[in-house]
PDB file of C-alpha atoms in Angstrom:
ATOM      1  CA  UNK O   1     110.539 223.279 -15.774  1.00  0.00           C
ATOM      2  CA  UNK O   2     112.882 221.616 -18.401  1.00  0.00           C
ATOM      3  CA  UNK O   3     111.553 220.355 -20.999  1.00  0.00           C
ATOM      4  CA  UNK O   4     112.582 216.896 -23.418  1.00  0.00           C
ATOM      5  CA  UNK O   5     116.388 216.779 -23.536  1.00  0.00           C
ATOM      6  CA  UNK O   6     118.303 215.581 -25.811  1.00  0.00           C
ATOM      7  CA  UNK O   7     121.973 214.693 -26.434  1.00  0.00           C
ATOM      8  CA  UNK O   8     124.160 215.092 -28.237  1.00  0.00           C
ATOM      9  CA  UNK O   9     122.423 217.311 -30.976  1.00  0.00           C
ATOM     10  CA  UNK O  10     124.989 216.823 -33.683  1.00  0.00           C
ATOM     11  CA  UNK O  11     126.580 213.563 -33.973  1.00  0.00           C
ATOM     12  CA  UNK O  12     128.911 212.184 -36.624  1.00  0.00           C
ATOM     13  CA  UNK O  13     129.825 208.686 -37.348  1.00  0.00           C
ATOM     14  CA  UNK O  14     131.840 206.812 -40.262  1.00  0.00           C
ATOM     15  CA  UNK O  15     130.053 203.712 -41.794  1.00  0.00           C
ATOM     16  CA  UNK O  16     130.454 200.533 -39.504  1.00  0.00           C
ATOM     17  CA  UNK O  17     130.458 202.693 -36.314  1.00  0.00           C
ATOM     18  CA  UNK O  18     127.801 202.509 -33.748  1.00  0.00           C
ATOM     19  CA  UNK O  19     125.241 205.728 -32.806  1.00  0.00           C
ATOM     20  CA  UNK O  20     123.828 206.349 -29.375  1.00  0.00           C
ATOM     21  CA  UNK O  21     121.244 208.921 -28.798  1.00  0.00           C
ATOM     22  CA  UNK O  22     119.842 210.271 -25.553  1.00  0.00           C
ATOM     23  CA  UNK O  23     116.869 211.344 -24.370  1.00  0.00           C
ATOM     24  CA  UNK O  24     115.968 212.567 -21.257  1.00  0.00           C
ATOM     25  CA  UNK O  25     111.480 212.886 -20.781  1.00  0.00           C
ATOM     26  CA  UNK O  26     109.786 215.913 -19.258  1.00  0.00           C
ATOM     27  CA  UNK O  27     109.301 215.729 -15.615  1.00  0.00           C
ATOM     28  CA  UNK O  28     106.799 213.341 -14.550  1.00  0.00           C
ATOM     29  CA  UNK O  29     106.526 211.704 -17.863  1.00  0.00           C
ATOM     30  CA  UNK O  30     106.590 208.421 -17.666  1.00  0.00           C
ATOM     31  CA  UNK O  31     106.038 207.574 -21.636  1.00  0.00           C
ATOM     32  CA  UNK O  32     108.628 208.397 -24.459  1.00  0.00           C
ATOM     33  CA  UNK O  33     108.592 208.018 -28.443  1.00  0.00           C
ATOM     34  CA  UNK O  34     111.359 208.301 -30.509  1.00  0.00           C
ATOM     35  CA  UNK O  35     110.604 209.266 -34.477  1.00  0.00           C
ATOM     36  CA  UNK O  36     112.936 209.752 -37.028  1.00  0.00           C
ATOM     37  CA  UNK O  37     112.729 212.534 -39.750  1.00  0.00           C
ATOM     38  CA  UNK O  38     114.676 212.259 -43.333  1.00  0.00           C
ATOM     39  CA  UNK O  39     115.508 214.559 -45.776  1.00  0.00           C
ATOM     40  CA  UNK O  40     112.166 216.734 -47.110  1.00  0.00           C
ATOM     41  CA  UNK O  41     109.902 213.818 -45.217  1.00  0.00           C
ATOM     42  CA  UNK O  42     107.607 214.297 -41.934  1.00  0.00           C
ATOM     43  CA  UNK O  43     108.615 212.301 -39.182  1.00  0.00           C
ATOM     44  CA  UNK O  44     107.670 208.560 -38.835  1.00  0.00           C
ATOM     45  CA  UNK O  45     107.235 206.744 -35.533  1.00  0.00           C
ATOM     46  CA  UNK O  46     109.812 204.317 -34.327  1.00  0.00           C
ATOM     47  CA  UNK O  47     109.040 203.163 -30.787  1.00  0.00           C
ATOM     48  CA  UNK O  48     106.956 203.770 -27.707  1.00  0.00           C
ATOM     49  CA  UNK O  49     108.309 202.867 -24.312  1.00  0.00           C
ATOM     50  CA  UNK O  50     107.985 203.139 -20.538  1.00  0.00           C
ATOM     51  CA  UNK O  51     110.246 203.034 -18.025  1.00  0.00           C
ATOM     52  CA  UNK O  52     111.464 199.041 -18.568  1.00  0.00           C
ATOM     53  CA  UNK O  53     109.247 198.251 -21.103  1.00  0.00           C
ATOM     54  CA  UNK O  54     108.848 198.416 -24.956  1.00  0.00           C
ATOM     55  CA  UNK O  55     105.632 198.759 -25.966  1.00  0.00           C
ATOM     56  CA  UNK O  56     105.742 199.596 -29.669  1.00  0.00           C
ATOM     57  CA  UNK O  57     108.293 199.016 -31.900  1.00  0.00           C
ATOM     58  CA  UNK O  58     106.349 198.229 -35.227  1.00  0.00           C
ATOM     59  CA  UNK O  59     108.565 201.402 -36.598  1.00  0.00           C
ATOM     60  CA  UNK O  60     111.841 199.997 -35.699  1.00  0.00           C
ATOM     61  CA  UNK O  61     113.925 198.865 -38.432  1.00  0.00           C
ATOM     62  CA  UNK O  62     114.319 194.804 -37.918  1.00  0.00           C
ATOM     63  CA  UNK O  63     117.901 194.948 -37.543  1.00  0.00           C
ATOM     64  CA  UNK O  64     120.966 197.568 -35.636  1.00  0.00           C
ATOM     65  CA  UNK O  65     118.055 199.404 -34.268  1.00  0.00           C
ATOM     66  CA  UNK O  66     117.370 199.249 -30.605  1.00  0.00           C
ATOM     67  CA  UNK O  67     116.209 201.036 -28.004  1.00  0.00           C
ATOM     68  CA  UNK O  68     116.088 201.275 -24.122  1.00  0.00           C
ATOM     69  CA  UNK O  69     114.144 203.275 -20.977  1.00  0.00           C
ATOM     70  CA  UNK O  70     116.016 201.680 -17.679  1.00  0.00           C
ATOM     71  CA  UNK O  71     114.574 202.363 -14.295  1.00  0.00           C
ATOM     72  CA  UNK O  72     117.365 205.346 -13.743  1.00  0.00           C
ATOM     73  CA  UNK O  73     118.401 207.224 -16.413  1.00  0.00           C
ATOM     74  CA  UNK O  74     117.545 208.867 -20.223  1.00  0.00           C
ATOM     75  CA  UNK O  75     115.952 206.668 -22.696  1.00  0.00           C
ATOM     76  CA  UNK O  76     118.978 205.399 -25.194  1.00  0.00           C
ATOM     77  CA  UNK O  77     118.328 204.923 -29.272  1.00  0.00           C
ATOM     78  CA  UNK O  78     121.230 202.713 -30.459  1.00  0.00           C
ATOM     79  CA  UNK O  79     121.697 202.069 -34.133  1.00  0.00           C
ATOM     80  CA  UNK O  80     124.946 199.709 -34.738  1.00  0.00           C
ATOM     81  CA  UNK O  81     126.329 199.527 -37.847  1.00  0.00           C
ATOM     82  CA  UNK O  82     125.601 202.604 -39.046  1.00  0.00           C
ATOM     83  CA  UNK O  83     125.148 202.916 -42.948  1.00  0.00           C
ATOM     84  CA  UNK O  84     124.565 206.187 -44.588  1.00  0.00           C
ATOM     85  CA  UNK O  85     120.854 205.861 -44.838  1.00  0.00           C
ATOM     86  CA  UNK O  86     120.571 206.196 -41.204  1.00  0.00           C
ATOM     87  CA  UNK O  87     121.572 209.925 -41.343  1.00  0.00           C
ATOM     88  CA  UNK O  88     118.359 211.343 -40.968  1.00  0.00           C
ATOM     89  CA  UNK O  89     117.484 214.152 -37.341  1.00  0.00           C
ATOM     90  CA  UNK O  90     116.062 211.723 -34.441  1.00  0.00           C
ATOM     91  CA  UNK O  91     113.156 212.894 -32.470  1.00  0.00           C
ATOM     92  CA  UNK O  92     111.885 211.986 -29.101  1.00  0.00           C
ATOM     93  CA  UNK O  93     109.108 212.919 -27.464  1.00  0.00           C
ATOM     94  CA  UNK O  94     107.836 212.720 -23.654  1.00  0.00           C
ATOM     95  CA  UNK O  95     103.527 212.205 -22.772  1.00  0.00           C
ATOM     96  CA  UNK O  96     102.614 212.225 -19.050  1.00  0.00           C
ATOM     97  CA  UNK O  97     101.001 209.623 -17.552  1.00  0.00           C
ATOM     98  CA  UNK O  98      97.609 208.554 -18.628  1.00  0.00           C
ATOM     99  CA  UNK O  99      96.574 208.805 -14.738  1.00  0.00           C
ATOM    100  CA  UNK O 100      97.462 212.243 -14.996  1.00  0.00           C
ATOM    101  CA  UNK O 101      94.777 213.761 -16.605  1.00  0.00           C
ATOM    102  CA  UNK O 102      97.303 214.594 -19.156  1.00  0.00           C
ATOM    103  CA  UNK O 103      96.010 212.735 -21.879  1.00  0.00           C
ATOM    104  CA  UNK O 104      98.763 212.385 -24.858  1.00  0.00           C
ATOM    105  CA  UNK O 105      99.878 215.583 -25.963  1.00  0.00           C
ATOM    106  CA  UNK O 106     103.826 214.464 -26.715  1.00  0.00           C
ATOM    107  CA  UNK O 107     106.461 217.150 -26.168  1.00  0.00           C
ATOM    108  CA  UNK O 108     109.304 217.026 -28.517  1.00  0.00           C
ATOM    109  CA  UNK O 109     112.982 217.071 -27.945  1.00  0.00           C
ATOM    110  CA  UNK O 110     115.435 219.283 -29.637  1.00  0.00           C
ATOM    111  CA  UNK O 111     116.100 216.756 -31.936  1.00  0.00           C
ATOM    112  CA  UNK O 112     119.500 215.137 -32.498  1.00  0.00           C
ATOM    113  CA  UNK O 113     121.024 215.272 -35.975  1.00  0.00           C
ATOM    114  CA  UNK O 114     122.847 212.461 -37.323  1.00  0.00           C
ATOM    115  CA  UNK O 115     125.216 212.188 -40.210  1.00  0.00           C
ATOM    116  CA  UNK O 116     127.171 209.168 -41.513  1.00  0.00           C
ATOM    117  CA  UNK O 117     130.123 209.866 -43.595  1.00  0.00           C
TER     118      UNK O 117
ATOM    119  CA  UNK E   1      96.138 201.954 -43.215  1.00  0.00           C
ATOM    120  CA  UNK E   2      96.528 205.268 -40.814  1.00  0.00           C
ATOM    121  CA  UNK E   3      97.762 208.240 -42.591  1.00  0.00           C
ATOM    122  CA  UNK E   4      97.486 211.997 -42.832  1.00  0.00           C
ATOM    123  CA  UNK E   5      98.051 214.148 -46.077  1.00  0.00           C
ATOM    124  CA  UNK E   6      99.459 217.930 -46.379  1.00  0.00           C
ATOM    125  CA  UNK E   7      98.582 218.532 -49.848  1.00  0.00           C
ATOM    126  CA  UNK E   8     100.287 221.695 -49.247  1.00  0.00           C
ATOM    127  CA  UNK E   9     104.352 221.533 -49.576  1.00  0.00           C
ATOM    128  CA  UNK E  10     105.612 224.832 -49.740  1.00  0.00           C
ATOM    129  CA  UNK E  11     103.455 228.051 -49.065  1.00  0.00           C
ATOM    130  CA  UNK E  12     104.705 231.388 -49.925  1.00  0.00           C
ATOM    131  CA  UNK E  13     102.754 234.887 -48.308  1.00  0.00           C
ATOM    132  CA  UNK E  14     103.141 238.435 -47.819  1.00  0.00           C
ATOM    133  CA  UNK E  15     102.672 239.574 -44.599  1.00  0.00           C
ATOM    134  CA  UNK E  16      99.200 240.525 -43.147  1.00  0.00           C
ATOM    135  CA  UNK E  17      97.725 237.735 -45.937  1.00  0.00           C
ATOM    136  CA  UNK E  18      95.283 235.176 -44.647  1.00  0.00           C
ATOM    137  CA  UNK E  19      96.912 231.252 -44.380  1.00  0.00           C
ATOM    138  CA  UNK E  20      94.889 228.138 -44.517  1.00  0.00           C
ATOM    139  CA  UNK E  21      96.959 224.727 -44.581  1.00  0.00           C
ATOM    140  CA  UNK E  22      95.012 221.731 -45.099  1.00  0.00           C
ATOM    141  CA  UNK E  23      95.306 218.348 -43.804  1.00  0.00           C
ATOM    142  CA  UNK E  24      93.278 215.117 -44.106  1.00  0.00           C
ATOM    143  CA  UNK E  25      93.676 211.866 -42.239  1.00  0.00           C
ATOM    144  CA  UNK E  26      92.312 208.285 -42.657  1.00  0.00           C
ATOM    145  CA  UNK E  27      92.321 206.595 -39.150  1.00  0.00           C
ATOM    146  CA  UNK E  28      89.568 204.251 -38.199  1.00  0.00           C
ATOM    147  CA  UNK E  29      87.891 205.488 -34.692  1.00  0.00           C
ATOM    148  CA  UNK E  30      87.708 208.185 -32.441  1.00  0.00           C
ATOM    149  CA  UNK E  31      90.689 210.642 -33.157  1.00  0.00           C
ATOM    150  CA  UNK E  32      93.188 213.099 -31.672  1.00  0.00           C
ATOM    151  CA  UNK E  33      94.589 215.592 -33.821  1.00  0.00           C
ATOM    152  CA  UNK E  34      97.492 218.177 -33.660  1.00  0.00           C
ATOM    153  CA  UNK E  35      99.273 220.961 -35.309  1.00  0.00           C
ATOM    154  CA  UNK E  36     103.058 221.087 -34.530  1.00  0.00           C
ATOM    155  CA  UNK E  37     105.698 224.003 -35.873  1.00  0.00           C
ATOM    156  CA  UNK E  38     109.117 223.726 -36.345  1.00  0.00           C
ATOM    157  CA  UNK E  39     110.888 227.185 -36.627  1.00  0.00           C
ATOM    158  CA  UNK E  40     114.019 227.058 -38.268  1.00  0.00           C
ATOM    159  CA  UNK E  41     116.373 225.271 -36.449  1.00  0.00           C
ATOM    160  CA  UNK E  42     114.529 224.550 -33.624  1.00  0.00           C
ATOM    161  CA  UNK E  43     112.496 221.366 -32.189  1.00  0.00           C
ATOM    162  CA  UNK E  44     108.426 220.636 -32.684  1.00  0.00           C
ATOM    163  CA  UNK E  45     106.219 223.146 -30.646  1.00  0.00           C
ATOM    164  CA  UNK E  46     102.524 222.375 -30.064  1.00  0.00           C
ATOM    165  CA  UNK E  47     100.309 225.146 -31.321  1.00  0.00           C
ATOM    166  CA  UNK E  48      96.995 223.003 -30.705  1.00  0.00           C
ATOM    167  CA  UNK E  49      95.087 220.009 -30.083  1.00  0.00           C
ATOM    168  CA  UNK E  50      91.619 218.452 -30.354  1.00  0.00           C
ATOM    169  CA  UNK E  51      90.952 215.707 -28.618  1.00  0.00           C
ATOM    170  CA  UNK E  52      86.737 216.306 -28.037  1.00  0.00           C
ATOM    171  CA  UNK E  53      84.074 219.301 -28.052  1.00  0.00           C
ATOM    172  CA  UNK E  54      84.015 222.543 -29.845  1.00  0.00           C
ATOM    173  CA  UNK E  55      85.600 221.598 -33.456  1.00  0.00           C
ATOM    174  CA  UNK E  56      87.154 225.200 -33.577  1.00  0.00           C
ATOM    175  CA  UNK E  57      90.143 225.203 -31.464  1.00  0.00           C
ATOM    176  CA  UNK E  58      92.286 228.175 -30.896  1.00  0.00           C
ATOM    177  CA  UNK E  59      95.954 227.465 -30.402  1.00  0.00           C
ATOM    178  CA  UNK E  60      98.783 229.786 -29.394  1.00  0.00           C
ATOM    179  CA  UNK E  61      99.885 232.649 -31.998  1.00  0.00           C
ATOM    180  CA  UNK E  62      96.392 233.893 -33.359  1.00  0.00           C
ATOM    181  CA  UNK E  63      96.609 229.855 -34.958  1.00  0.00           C
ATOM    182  CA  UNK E  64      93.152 228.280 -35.215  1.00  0.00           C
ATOM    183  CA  UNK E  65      91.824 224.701 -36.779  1.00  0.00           C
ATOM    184  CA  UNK E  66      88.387 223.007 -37.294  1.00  0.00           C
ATOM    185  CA  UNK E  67      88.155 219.617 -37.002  1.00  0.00           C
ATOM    186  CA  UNK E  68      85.142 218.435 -40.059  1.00  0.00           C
ATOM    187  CA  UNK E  69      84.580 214.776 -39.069  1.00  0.00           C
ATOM    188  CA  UNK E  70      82.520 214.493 -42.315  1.00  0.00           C
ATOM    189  CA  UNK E  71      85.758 215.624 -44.263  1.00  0.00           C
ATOM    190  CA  UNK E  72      88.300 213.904 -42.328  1.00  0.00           C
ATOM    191  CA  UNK E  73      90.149 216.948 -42.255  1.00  0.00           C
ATOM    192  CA  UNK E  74      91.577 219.509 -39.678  1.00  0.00           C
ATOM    193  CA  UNK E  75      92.658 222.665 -41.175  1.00  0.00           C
ATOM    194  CA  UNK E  76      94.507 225.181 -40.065  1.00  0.00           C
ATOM    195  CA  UNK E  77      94.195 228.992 -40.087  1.00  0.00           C
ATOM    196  CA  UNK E  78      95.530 232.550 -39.284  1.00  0.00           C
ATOM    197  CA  UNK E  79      93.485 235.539 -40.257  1.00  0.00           C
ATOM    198  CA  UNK E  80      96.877 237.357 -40.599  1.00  0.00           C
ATOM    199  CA  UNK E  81     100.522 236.260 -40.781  1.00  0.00           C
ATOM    200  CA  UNK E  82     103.576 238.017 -39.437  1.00  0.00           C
ATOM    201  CA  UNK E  83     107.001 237.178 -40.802  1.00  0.00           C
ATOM    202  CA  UNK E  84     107.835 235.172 -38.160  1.00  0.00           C
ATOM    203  CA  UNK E  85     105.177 232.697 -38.646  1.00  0.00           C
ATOM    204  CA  UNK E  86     108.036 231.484 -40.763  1.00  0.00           C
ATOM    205  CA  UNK E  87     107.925 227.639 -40.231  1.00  0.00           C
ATOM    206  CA  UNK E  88     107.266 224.392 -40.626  1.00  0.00           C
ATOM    207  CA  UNK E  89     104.099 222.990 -39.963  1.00  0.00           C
ATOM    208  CA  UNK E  90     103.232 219.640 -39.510  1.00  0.00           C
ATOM    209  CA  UNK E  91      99.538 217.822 -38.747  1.00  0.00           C
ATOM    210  CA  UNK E  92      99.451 214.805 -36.629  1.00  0.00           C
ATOM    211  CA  UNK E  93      96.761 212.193 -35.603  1.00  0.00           C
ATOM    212  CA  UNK E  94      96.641 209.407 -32.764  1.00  0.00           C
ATOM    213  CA  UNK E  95      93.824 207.071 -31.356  1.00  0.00           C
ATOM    214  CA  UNK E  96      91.211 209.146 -29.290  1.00  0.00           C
ATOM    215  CA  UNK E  97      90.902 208.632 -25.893  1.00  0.00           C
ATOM    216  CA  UNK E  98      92.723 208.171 -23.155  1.00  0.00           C
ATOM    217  CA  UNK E  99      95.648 206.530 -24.608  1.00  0.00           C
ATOM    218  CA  UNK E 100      99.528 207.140 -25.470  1.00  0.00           C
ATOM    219  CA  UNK E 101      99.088 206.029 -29.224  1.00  0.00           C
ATOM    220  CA  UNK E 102     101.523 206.717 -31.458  1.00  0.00           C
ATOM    221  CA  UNK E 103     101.523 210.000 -33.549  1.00  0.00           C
ATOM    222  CA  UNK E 104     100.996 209.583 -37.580  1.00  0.00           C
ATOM    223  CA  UNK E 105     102.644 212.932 -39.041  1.00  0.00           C
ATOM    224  CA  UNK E 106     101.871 214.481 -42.420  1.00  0.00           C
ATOM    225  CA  UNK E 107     104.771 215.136 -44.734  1.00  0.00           C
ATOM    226  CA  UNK E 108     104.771 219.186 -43.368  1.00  0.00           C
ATOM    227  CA  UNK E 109     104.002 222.530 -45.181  1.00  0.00           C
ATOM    228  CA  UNK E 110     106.866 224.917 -45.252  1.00  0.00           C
ATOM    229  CA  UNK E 111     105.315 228.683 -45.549  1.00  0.00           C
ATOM    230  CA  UNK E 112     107.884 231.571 -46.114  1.00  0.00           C
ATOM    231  CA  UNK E 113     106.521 234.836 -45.270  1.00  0.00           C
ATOM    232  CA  UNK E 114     107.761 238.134 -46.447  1.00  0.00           C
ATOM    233  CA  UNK E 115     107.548 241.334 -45.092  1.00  0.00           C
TER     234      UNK E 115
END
């Protein structure tokens, strides 16, 4: 049973460029999160979404930030633009459905680790 | 506003020594709470949960935590580390209930044990 994948798990871009992150949820899981963790900080929630739909994004930065869960295929983070502030390792997590019985114990991905030069 | 507070940074043991990390949350309503690990260079592993019932929960590892409503807090405990409880560990609330809420992390406690 795989669990949260991620891809790629390093990833290097110059200033200007633009960063796309994968994630592919758990089995079954219908709900994914994506958090962001700097330097010597916990992580802090960026987005919630299910498959379609975006259901939280009060952590998303206002602008270069978005994100995506299409009917067929991983969940996409896209940060355009990227300035070196942004290098930081990018989290996602997967949570079943709440029907279930589940509840919302998130899994975490691997993590992918991005640096702007 | 929701938050959660490791006033523990960096935690250094020998081996067989007893570990308590604290953490304290403010979050208005019913609450969910979780321990997470990170070893070193790996992802976030669950090592347990309370979401209702018996405030003492035993996770995975020998790892226990006790969920004080009257304290806000949710510490957690091993009678006895091993040097590969090496890690870092962070403490996480969301909404109770049945819902997908958003986690709220604490800032993590890094403990180095040594044999």
């Amino acid at each position: 049973n795989a669990g949260v994948m991620q891809n790629p798990r390093h990833l290097v871009r110059r200033r200007g460029q633009e960063a796309r992150l994968r994630c592919s949820p758990m089995k079954g899981h219908s709900h994914v999160y994506w958090y962001r963790q700097l330097p010597e900080e916990g992580l802090k929630f960026m987005v919630y979404l299910q498959k379609e739909n975006i259901i939280d994004e009060s952590g998303m930065p206002k602008e270069r930030f978005s994100a995506e869960f299409p009917k067929e295929g991983p969940s996409i983070l896209r940060i355009q633009q990227v300035v070196r502030g942004d290098s930081a390792a990018y989290f996602c997590a997967s949570s079943p459905p709440e029907t279930s019985g589940g509840r919302d114990t998130q899994y975490f991905g691997p993590g992918t680790r991005l640096t702007v030069l | 506003a929701q938050s959660v507070s490791q006033h523990n940074h960096h935690v250094i043991l020998s081996e067989a020594a007893s570990l308590e990390l604290g953490c304290n949350y403010s979050y208005g309503g019913t609450v969910n709470l979780f321990w997470y690990v990170q070893y070193p260079g790996q992802h976030l592993q669950l090592l347990l949960k309370y979401f209702s019932g018996d405030p003492l929960v035993k996770g995975i590892k020998g790892f226990e935590a006790e969920f004080i409503k009257s304290k806000f807090s949710f510490n957690l405990r091993k009678p006895s580390v091993q040097w590969s409880d090496t890690a870092e560990y962070f403490c996480a609330v969301n909404g109770g209930g049945y819902n997908t809420d958003k986690l709220i992390f604490g800032t993590g406690t890094r403990l180095q044990v040594f044999p």
